[in-house]
PDB file of C-alpha atoms in Angstrom:
ATOM      1  CA  MET R   5     -28.703  26.604  -5.245  1.00 79.00           C
ATOM      2  CA  LYS R   6     -25.420  25.866  -3.856  1.00 80.00           C
ATOM      3  CA  TYR R   7     -23.287  28.498  -3.587  1.00 85.00           C
ATOM      4  CA  ASN R   8     -19.621  28.154  -3.639  1.00 81.00           C
ATOM      5  CA  THR R   9     -18.848  28.883  -0.297  1.00 83.00           C
ATOM      6  CA  GLN R  10     -20.921  25.788   0.718  1.00 87.00           C
ATOM      7  CA  ARG R  11     -19.028  23.344  -1.244  1.00 85.00           C
ATOM      8  CA  GLU R  12     -15.591  21.435  -0.542  1.00 85.00           C
ATOM      9  CA  LYS R  13     -13.032  23.733  -1.229  1.00 87.00           C
ATOM     10  CA  LEU R  14     -10.634  23.143  -4.886  1.00 89.00           C
ATOM     11  CA  GLN R  15      -7.176  21.091  -4.382  1.00 87.00           C
ATOM     12  CA  MET R  16      -6.551  23.122  -7.726  1.00 89.00           C
ATOM     13  CA  PRO R  17      -8.279  26.549  -8.490  1.00 90.00           C
ATOM     14  CA  GLU R  18      -6.424  26.672 -12.016  1.00 91.00           C
ATOM     15  CA  TYR R  19      -8.313  23.467 -12.980  1.00 93.00           C
ATOM     16  CA  GLY R  20     -11.372  24.484 -11.484  1.00 92.00           C
ATOM     17  CA  ARG R  21     -14.177  22.281 -10.049  1.00 92.00           C
ATOM     18  CA  GLY R  22     -15.010  20.332 -13.397  1.00 93.00           C
ATOM     19  CA  ILE R  23     -11.586  19.086 -13.187  1.00 95.00           C
ATOM     20  CA  GLN R  24     -12.566  18.316  -9.495  1.00 94.00           C
ATOM     21  CA  GLN R  25     -15.689  16.881 -10.370  1.00 94.00           C
ATOM     22  CA  MET R  26     -14.476  14.425 -12.943  1.00 96.00           C
ATOM     23  CA  ILE R  27     -11.844  13.165 -10.648  1.00 96.00           C
ATOM     24  CA  GLU R  28     -13.955  12.501  -7.555  1.00 95.00           C
ATOM     25  CA  TYR R  29     -16.033  10.403 -10.441  1.00 96.00           C
ATOM     26  CA  ALA R  30     -13.039   8.572 -11.676  1.00 96.00           C
ATOM     27  CA  VAL R  31     -12.318   7.910  -8.000  1.00 95.00           C
ATOM     28  CA  MET R  32     -15.602   6.166  -7.399  1.00 95.00           C
ATOM     29  CA  ILE R  33     -15.492   4.143 -10.725  1.00 95.00           C
ATOM     30  CA  GLU R  34     -15.153   0.431  -9.565  1.00 94.00           C
ATOM     31  CA  ASP R  35     -13.495  -1.164 -12.352  1.00 95.00           C
ATOM     32  CA  ARG R  36      -9.998  -0.209 -12.979  1.00 94.00           C
ATOM     33  CA  ALA R  37      -9.729  -0.554 -16.869  1.00 95.00           C
ATOM     34  CA  GLU R  38     -12.331   1.783 -16.598  1.00 96.00           C
ATOM     35  CA  ARG R  39     -10.758   4.410 -13.870  1.00 96.00           C
ATOM     36  CA  GLN R  40      -7.851   3.756 -15.886  1.00 95.00           C
ATOM     37  CA  ARG R  41      -9.005   5.327 -19.400  1.00 96.00           C
ATOM     38  CA  CYS R  42     -10.921   8.082 -17.075  1.00 96.00           C
ATOM     39  CA  ALA R  43      -8.059   9.535 -15.961  1.00 96.00           C
ATOM     40  CA  GLU R  44      -6.287   9.324 -19.145  1.00 96.00           C
ATOM     41  CA  SER R  45      -8.995  11.028 -20.698  1.00 97.00           C
ATOM     42  CA  ILE R  46      -8.820  13.597 -17.297  1.00 96.00           C
ATOM     43  CA  PHE R  47      -4.986  14.095 -17.935  1.00 96.00           C
ATOM     44  CA  SER R  48      -5.531  14.961 -21.973  1.00 95.00           C
ATOM     45  CA  VAL R  49      -8.217  17.761 -21.008  1.00 95.00           C
ATOM     46  CA  MET R  50      -5.973  19.113 -18.430  1.00 94.00           C
ATOM     47  CA  MET R  51      -3.359  19.021 -21.230  1.00 92.00           C
ATOM     48  CA  ASP R  52      -5.278  21.380 -23.164  1.00 93.00           C
ATOM     49  CA  MET R  53      -6.316  23.435 -19.824  1.00 91.00           C
ATOM     50  CA  GLN R  54      -3.070  24.299 -19.129  1.00 87.00           C
ATOM     51  CA  PRO R  55      -1.307  25.179 -22.656  1.00 88.00           C
ATOM     52  CA  GLN R  56       1.745  27.299 -21.041  1.00 89.00           C
ATOM     53  CA  LEU R  57       2.848  23.944 -18.783  1.00 85.00           C
ATOM     54  CA  ARG R  58       3.742  22.437 -22.406  1.00 88.00           C
ATOM     55  CA  GLU R  59       6.877  24.636 -22.437  1.00 90.00           C
ATOM     56  CA  GLN R  60       7.932  23.120 -19.086  1.00 89.00           C
ATOM     57  CA  PRO R  61      10.585  19.849 -19.399  1.00 89.00           C
ATOM     58  CA  ASP R  62       8.341  17.545 -17.145  1.00 90.00           C
ATOM     59  CA  TYR R  63       5.206  18.610 -18.281  1.00 91.00           C
ATOM     60  CA  LYS R  64       3.356  15.316 -18.171  1.00 92.00           C
ATOM     61  CA  HIS R  65       4.681  14.399 -14.758  1.00 92.00           C
ATOM     62  CA  ARG R  66       3.875  17.318 -13.421  1.00 91.00           C
ATOM     63  CA  ILE R  67       0.158  16.730 -14.433  1.00 93.00           C
ATOM     64  CA  TRP R  68       0.108  13.783 -13.483  1.00 94.00           C
ATOM     65  CA  ASP R  69       0.736  14.580  -9.742  1.00 92.00           C
ATOM     66  CA  HIS R  70      -1.798  17.048  -9.997  1.00 92.00           C
ATOM     67  CA  ILE R  71      -4.064  14.499 -11.169  1.00 94.00           C
ATOM     68  CA  ALA R  72      -3.251  12.404  -7.820  1.00 93.00           C
ATOM     69  CA  TYR R  73      -2.733  15.584  -5.829  1.00 92.00           C
ATOM     70  CA  ILE R  74      -6.735  16.728  -6.575  1.00 93.00           C
ATOM     71  CA  SER R  75      -7.660  13.060  -5.902  1.00 93.00           C
ATOM     72  CA  ASN R  76      -5.719  13.377  -2.417  1.00 90.00           C
ATOM     73  CA  TYR R  77      -4.213  10.559  -3.496  1.00 91.00           C
ATOM     74  CA  TRP R  78      -7.004   7.888  -3.538  1.00 93.00           C
ATOM     75  CA  LEU R  79      -7.259   7.606  -7.636  1.00 92.00           C
ATOM     76  CA  ASP R  80      -5.827   3.940  -7.677  1.00 91.00           C
ATOM     77  CA  ILE R  81      -4.409   3.761 -11.107  1.00 93.00           C
ATOM     78  CA  ASP R  82      -1.449   2.633 -12.859  1.00 93.00           C
ATOM     79  CA  TYR R  83       0.444   5.957 -13.326  1.00 93.00           C
ATOM     80  CA  PRO R  84       3.196   6.658 -16.392  1.00 92.00           C
ATOM     81  CA  PHE R  85       5.429   8.425 -13.722  1.00 89.00           C
ATOM     82  CA  GLU R  86       6.431   7.999 -10.638  1.00 90.00           C
ATOM     83  CA  ILE R  87       4.139  10.273  -7.534  1.00 89.00           C
ATOM     84  CA  THR R  88       6.037  12.604  -6.271  1.00 84.00           C
ATOM     85  CA  ARG R  89       3.695  14.416  -3.424  1.00 81.00           C
ATOM     86  CA  LEU R  90       3.507  17.765  -3.213  1.00 73.00           C
ATOM     87  CA  GLY R  91       5.333  19.043  -0.466  1.00 67.00           C
ATOM     88  CA  ASN R  92       4.051  22.424   0.633  1.00 60.00           C
ATOM     89  CA  GLU R  93       0.055  20.858   0.704  1.00 60.00           C
ATOM     90  CA  ALA R  94      -0.771  22.887   4.025  1.00 65.00           C
ATOM     91  CA  GLN R  95       2.034  24.717   4.977  1.00 74.00           C
ATOM     92  CA  LYS R  96       2.010  28.298   6.606  1.00 79.00           C
ATOM     93  CA  PRO R  97       4.666  30.420   7.172  1.00 81.00           C
ATOM     94  CA  GLU R  98       5.397  31.567  10.759  1.00 87.00           C
ATOM     95  CA  PRO R  99       4.654  35.043  11.820  1.00 87.00           C
ATOM     96  CA  MET R 100       6.161  37.672  11.526  1.00 85.00           C
ATOM     97  CA  LYS R 101       7.271  39.761  14.570  1.00 84.00           C
ATOM     98  CA  TYR R 102       6.640  43.230  14.586  1.00 76.00           C
ATOM     99  CA  PRO R 103       8.511  45.456  16.608  1.00 73.00           C
ATOM    100  CA  MET R 104       6.237  47.036  19.505  1.00 74.00           C
ATOM    101  CA  LYS R 105       7.103  50.872  21.039  1.00 74.00           C
ATOM    102  CA  GLU R 106       5.091  52.302  23.157  1.00 79.00           C
ATOM    103  CA  ILE R 107       3.605  55.241  21.598  1.00 77.00           C
ATOM    104  CA  ARG R 108       2.058  58.204  23.841  1.00 78.00           C
ATOM    105  CA  GLN R 109      -0.219  60.180  20.419  1.00 78.00           C
ATOM    106  CA  ARG R 110      -1.097  57.219  18.562  1.00 75.00           C
ATOM    107  CA  GLN R 111      -3.013  58.865  15.521  1.00 81.00           C
ATOM    108  CA  TYR R 112       0.473  60.493  15.059  1.00 80.00           C
ATOM    109  CA  GLY R 113       2.609  57.186  15.078  1.00 77.00           C
ATOM    110  CA  HIS R 114       6.501  56.825  16.125  1.00 75.00           C
ATOM    111  CA  LEU R 115       8.071  58.849  13.245  1.00 78.00           C
ATOM    112  CA  ILE R 116       6.244  61.844  14.384  1.00 79.00           C
ATOM    113  CA  GLU R 117       7.586  61.413  18.217  1.00 75.00           C
ATOM    114  CA  GLU R 118      11.138  60.355  16.932  1.00 75.00           C
ATOM    115  CA  ALA R 119      11.392  63.883  15.005  1.00 68.00           C
TER     116      ALA R 119
END
């Protein structure tokens, strides 16, 4: 039995493991026409899964970008739009600097000492 912690990390958790596995399968298809049909069917499934995206003006372009991102940009098909790479893929925020004060009685905190 495979646990989700043992599986590879989901690229976009909002689509789930099923979509990720379908895209991985599409990457492995050798016939370009069949791969294109498979990607278009995955696109229609993703449209049904995320109906709130239809309210945005460029929702089709965004879903095609998501397909490319989930496949790590390895899916070789004729995209109907120019694919843009998602910029915030693995950026971590800068660590915050905490004010360090020496406190004689740490269990009370520095606000008690100042009072």
